mmCIF file of C-alpha atoms and ligand atoms in Angstrom:
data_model
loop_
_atom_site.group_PDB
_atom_site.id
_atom_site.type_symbol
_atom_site.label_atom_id
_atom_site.label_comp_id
_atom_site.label_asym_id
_atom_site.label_seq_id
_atom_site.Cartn_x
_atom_site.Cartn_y
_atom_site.Cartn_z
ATOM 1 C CA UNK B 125 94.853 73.238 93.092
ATOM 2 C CA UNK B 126 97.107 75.158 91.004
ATOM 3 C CA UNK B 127 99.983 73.108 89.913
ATOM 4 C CA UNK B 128 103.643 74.377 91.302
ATOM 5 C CA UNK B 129 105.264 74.476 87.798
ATOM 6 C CA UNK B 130 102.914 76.797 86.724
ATOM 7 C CA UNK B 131 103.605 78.862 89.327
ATOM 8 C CA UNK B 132 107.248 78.801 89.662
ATOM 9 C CA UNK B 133 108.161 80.660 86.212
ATOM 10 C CA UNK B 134 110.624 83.504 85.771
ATOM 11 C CA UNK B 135 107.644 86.317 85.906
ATOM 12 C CA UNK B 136 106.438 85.390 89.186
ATOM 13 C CA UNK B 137 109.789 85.182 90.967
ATOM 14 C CA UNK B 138 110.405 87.899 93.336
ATOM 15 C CA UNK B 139 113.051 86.603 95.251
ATOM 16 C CA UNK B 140 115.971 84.430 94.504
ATOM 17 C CA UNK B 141 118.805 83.159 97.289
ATOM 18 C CA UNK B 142 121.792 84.474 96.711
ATOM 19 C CA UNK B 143 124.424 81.915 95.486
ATOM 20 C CA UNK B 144 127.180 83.074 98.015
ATOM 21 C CA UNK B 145 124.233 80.854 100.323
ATOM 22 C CA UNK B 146 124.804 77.010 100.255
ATOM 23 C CA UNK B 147 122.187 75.175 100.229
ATOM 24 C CA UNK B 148 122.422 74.040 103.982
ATOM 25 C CA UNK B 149 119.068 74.660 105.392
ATOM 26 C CA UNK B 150 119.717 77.322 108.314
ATOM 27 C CA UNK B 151 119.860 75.528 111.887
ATOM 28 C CA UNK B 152 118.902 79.248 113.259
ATOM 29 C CA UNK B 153 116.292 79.383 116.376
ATOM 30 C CA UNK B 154 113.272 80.649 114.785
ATOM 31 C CA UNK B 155 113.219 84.508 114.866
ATOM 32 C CA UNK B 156 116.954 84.960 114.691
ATOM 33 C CA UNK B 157 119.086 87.616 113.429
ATOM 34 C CA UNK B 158 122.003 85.773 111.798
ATOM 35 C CA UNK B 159 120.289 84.367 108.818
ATOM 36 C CA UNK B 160 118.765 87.853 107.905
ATOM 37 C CA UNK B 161 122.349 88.852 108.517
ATOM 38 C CA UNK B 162 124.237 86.476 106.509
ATOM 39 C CA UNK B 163 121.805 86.873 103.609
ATOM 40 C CA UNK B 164 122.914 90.106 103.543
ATOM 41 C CA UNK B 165 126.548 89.427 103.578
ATOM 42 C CA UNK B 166 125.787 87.120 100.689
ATOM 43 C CA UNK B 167 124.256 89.487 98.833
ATOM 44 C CA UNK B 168 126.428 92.113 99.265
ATOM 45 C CA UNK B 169 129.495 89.781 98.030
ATOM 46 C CA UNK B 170 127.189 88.331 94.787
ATOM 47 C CA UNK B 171 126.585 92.161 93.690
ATOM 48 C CA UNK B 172 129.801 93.164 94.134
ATOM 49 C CA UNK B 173 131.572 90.114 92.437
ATOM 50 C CA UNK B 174 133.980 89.385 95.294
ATOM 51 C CA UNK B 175 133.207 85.652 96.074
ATOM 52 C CA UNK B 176 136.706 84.693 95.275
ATOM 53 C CA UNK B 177 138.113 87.627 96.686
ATOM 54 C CA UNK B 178 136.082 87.688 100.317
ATOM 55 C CA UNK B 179 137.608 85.594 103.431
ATOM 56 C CA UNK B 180 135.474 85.504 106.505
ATOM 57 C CA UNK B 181 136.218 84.820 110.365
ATOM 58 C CA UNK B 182 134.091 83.690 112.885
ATOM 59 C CA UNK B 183 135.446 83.067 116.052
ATOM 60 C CA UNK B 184 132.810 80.724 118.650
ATOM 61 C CA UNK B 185 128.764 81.688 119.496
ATOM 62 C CA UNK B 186 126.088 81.593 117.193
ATOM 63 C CA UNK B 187 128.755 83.075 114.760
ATOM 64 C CA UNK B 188 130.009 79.955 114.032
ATOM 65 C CA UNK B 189 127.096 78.656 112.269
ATOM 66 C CA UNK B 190 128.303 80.861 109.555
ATOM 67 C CA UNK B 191 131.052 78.314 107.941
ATOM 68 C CA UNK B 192 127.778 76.277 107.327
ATOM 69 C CA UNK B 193 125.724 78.675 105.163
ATOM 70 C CA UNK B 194 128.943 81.132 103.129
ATOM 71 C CA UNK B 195 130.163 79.492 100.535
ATOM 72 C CA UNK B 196 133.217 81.464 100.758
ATOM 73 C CA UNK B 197 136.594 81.315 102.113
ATOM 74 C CA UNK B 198 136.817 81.502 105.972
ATOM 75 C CA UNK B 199 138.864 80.833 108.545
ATOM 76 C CA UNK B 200 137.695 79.751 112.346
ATOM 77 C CA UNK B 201 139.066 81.977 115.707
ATOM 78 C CA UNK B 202 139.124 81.268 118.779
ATOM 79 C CA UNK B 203 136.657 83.501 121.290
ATOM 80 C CA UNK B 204 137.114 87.146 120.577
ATOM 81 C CA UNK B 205 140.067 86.597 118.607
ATOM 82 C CA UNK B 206 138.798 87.074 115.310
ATOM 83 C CA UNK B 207 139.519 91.007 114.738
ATOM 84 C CA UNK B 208 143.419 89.496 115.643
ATOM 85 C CA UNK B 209 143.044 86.959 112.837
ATOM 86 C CA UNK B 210 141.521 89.079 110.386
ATOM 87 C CA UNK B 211 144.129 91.447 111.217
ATOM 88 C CA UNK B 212 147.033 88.694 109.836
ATOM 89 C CA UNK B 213 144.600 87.802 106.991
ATOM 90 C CA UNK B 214 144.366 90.810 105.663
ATOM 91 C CA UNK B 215 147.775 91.933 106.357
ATOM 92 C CA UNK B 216 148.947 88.455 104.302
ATOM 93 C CA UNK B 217 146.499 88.637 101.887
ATOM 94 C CA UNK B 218 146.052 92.838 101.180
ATOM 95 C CA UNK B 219 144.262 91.989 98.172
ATOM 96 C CA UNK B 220 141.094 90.326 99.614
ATOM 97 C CA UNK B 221 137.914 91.863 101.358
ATOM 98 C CA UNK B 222 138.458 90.355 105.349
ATOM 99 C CA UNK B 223 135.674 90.559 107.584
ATOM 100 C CA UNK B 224 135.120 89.123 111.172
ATOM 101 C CA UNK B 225 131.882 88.547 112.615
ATOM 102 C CA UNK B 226 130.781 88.329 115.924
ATOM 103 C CA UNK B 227 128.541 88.608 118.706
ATOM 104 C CA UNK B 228 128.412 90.668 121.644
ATOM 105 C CA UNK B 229 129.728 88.231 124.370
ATOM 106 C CA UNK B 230 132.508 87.728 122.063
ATOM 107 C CA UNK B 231 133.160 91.372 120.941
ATOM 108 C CA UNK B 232 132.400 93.358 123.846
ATOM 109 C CA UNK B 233 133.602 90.709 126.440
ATOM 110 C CA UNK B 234 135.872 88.063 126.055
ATOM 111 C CA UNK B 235 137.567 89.830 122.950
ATOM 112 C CA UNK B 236 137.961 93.116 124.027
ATOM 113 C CA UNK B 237 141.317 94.073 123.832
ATOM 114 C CA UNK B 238 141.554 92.758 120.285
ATOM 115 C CA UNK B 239 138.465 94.747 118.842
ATOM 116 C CA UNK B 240 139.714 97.971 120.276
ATOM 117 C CA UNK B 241 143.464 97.868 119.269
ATOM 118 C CA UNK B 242 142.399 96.204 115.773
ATOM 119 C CA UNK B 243 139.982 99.161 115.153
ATOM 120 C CA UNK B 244 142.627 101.552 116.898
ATOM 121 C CA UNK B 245 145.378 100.204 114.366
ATOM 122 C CA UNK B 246 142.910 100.749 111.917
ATOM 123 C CA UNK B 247 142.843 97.273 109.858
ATOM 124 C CA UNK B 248 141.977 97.102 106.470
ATOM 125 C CA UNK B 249 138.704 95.063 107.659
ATOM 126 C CA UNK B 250 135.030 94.900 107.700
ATOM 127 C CA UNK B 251 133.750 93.680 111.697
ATOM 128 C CA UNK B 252 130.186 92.817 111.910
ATOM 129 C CA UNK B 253 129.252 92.809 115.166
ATOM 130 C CA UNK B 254 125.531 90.869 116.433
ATOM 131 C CA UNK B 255 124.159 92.334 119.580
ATOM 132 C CA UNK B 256 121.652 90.877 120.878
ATOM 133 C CA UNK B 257 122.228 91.262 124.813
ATOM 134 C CA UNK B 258 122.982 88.338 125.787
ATOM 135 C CA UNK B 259 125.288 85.309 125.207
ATOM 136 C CA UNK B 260 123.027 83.214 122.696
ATOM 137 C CA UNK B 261 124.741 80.269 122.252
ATOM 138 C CA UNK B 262 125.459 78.944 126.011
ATOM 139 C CA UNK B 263 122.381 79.562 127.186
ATOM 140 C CA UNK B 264 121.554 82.871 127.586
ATOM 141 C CA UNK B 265 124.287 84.770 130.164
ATOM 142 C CA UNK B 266 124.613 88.050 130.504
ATOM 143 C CA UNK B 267 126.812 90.228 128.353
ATOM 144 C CA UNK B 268 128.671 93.142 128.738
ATOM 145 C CA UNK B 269 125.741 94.613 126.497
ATOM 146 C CA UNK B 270 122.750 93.342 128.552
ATOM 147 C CA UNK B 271 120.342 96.126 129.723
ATOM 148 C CA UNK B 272 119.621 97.432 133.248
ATOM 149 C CA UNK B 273 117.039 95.399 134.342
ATOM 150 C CA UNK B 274 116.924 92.688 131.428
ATOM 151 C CA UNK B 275 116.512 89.042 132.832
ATOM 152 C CA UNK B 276 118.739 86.475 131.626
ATOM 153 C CA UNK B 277 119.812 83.510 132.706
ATOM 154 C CA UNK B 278 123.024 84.727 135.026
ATOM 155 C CA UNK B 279 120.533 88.162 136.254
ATOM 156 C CA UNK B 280 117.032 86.378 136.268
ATOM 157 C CA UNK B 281 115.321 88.825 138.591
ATOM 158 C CA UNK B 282 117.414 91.399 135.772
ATOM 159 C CA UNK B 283 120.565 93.165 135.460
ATOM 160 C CA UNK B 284 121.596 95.375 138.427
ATOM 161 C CA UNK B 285 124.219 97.883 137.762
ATOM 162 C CA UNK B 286 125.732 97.702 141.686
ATOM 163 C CA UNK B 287 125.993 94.124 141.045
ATOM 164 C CA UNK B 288 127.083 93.584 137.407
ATOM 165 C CA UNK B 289 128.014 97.003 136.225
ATOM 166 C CA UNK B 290 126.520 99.088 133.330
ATOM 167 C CA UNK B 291 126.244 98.277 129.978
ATOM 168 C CA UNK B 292 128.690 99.281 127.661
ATOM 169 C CA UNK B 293 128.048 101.042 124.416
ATOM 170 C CA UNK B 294 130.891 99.455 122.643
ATOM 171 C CA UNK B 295 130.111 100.636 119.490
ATOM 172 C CA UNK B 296 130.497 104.514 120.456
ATOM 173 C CA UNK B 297 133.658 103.876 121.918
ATOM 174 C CA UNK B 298 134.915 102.244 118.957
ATOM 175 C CA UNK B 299 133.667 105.081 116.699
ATOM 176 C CA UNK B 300 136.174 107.413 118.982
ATOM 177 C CA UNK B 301 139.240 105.622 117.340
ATOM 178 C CA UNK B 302 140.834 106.883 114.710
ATOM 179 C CA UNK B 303 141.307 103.487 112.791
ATOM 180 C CA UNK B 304 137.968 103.478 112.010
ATOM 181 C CA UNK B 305 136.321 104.983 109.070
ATOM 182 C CA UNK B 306 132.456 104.318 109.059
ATOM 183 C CA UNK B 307 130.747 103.206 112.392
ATOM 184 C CA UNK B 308 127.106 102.329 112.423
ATOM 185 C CA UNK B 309 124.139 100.936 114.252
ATOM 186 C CA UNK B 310 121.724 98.991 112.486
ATOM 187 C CA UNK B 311 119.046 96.871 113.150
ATOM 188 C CA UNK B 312 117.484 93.882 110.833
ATOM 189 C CA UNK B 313 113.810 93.858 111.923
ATOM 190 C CA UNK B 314 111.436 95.500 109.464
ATOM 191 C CA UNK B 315 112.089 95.483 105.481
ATOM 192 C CA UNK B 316 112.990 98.937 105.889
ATOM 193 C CA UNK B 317 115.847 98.314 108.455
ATOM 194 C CA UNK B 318 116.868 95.158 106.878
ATOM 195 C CA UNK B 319 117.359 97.348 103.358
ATOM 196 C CA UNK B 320 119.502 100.046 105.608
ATOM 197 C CA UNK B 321 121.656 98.025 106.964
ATOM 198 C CA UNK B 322 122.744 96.174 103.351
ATOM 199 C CA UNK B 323 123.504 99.503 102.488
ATOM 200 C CA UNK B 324 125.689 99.591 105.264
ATOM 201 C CA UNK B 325 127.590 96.502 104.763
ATOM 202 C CA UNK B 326 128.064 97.171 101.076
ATOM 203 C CA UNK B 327 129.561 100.345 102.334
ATOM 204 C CA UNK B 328 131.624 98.707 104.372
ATOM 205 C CA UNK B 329 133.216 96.138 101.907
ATOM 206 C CA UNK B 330 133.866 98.899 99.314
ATOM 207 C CA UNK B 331 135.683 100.790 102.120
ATOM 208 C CA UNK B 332 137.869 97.416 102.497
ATOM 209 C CA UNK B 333 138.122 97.786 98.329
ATOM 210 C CA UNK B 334 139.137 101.403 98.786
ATOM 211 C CA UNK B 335 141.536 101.164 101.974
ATOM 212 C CA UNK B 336 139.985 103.019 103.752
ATOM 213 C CA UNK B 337 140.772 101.036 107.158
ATOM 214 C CA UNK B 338 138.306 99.620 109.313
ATOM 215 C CA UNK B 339 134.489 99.656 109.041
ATOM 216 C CA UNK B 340 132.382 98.569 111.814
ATOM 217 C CA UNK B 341 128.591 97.735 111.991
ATOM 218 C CA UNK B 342 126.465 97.046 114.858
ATOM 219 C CA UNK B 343 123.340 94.993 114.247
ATOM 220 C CA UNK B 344 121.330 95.013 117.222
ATOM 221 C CA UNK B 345 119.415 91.826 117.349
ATOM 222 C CA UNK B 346 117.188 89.481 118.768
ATOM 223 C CA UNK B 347 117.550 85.870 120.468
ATOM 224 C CA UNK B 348 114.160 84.538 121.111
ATOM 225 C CA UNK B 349 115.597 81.500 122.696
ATOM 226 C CA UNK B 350 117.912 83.267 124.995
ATOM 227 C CA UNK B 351 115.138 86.113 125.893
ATOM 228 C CA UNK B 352 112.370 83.365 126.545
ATOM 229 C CA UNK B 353 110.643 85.069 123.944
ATOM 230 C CA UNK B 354 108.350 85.021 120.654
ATOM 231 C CA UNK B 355 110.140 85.952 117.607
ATOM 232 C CA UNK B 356 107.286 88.726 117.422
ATOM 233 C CA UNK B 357 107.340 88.990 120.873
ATOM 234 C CA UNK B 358 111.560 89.471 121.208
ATOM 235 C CA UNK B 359 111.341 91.719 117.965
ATOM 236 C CA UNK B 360 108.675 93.885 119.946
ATOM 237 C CA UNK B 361 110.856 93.790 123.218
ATOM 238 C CA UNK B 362 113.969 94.923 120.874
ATOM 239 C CA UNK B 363 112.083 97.918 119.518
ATOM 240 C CA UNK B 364 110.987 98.782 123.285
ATOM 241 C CA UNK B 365 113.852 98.047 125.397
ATOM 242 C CA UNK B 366 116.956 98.152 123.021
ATOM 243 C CA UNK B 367 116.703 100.413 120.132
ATOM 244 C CA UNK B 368 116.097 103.533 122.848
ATOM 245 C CA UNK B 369 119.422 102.759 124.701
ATOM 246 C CA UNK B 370 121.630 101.321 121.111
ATOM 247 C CA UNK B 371 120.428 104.123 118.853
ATOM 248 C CA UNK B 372 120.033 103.214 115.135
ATOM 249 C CA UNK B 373 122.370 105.356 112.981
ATOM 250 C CA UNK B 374 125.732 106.517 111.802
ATOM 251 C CA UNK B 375 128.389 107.469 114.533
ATOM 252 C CA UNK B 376 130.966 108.383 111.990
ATOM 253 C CA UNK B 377 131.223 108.280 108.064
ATOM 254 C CA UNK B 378 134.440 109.706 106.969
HETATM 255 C C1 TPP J 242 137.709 80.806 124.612
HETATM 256 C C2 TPP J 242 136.271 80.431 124.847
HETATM 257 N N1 TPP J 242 135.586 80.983 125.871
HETATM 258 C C3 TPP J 242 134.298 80.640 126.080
HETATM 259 C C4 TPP J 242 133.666 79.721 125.276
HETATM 260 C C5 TPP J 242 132.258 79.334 125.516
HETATM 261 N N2 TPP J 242 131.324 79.967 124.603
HETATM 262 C C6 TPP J 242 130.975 79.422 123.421
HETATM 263 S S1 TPP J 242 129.768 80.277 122.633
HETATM 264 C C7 TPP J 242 129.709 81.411 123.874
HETATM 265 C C8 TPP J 242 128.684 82.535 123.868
HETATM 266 C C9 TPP J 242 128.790 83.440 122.710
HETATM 267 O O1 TPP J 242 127.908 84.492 122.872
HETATM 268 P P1 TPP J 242 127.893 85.731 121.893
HETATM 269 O O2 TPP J 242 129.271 86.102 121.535
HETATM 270 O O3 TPP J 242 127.058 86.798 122.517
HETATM 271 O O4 TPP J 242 127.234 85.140 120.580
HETATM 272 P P2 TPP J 242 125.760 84.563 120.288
HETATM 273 O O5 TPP J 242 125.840 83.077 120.571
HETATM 274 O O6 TPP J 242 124.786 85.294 121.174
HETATM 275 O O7 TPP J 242 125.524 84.854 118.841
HETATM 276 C C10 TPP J 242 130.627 81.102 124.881
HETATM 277 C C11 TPP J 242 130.835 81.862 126.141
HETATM 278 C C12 TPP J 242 134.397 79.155 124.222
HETATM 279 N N3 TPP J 242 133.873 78.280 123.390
HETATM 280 N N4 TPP J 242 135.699 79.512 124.025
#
């Protein structure tokens, strides 16, 4: 057998972790979106040379993992609350790149109001915003993003709109507002999608740089624990079920 130091020379690298990671091996469910996502982040801050310069907040969810695996500065909110603390953040502290990140329970439920007037206000912030349908982290609820007819563990025979409502397409309301400067929908599934959607958050964080108000991105996502679901499996259901109704693209670049 070939012997690993022969192997492991600069020639045969193709990948290296980005040193905005720690070195905290991810606690992620197999399958999940977050780590893709906050390799990305990572990245994004290593290339553009911001590390000292970037402040994150996570409010509670999955999201919350995050202080684990950044090696940046960050500061914790409370549920939905983090566009309102990145709002004082970044109004303190003009000179760094502020971005919250959360999920869809957090940002299209429970934190509502503050993602709207934030965005409507126009904030000098980046908001990355995981959908993945459901509420991950408690055990797989339904969100205000959960699909007609998608079982989870509040809708198990799958979400009725008489019952529960419709689901809202918070991302194309938020593009309406005139704080907002570039609004996208990305996914993180395929090499291809993953390499869109850095683009998008490099985007965003030079927008921050340029102040240019806020930039929003959607990454719709997968939770194979919460769906009940193969990673395969919940990234085949995603490209089925979700990406017809949360369609991938810009909604406003200005
Ligand atoms: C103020 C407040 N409300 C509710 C909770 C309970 N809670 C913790 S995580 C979570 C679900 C988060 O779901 P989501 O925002 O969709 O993120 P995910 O875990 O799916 O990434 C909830 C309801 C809490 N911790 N604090």
């Amino acid at each position: 057998m070939a012997d690993i130091n022969e192997i492991i020379k600069e020639e045969n690298l193709v990948y290296s972790k980005s040193k905005v990671l720690t070195d905290t091996v991810m606690s992620y469910c197999p399958g999940c979106t977050h780590g893709v996502v906050h390799k990305l982040i990572a990245e994004v801050i290593e290339e553009m040379n911001i590390q000292e310069k970037t402040i994150g907040v996570c409010p509670v969810g999955c999201s919350v993992l995050a202080y684990k695996f950044l090696d940046i500065d960050m500061q914790q909110a409370s549920h939905g609350r983090a566009p309102a603390v990145a709002t004082a953040v970044s109004r303190l502290r003009p000179d760094k790149y502020v971005f919250a990140y959360q999920g869809d329970g957090d940002l299209a439920s429970i934190g509502t109001g503050e993602i709207i007037h934030a965005c409507n206000r126009g904030e000098n912030i980046v908001v990355i915003f995981i959908n993945n349908g459901i509420y991950g982290m408690t055990g797989g609820q339904m969100a205000p993003t959960s699909l007609i007819g998608m079982p989870t563990s509040t809708s198990p025979y799958g979400r009725d709109a008489k019952l529960a409502g419709n689901p809202l397409k918070i991302t194309e309301l938020i593009a309406q507002l005139p704080g907002t400067t570039f609004v996208t929908r990305q996914a993180a599934h395929t090499p291809a999608a993953v390499r869109k959607c850095k683009k998008a958050i490099l985007k965003a964080f030079e927008n921050v740089g340029n102040k240019k108000g806020t930039s929003f991105i959607e990454v719709v996502s997968t939770c194979s624990s919460g769906w009940k679901l193969s990673p395969v499996k919940s990234n085949e259901w995603m490209v089925e079920h979700m990406l017809p109704f949360y369609q991938l693209g810009d909604l406003k670049d200005e």
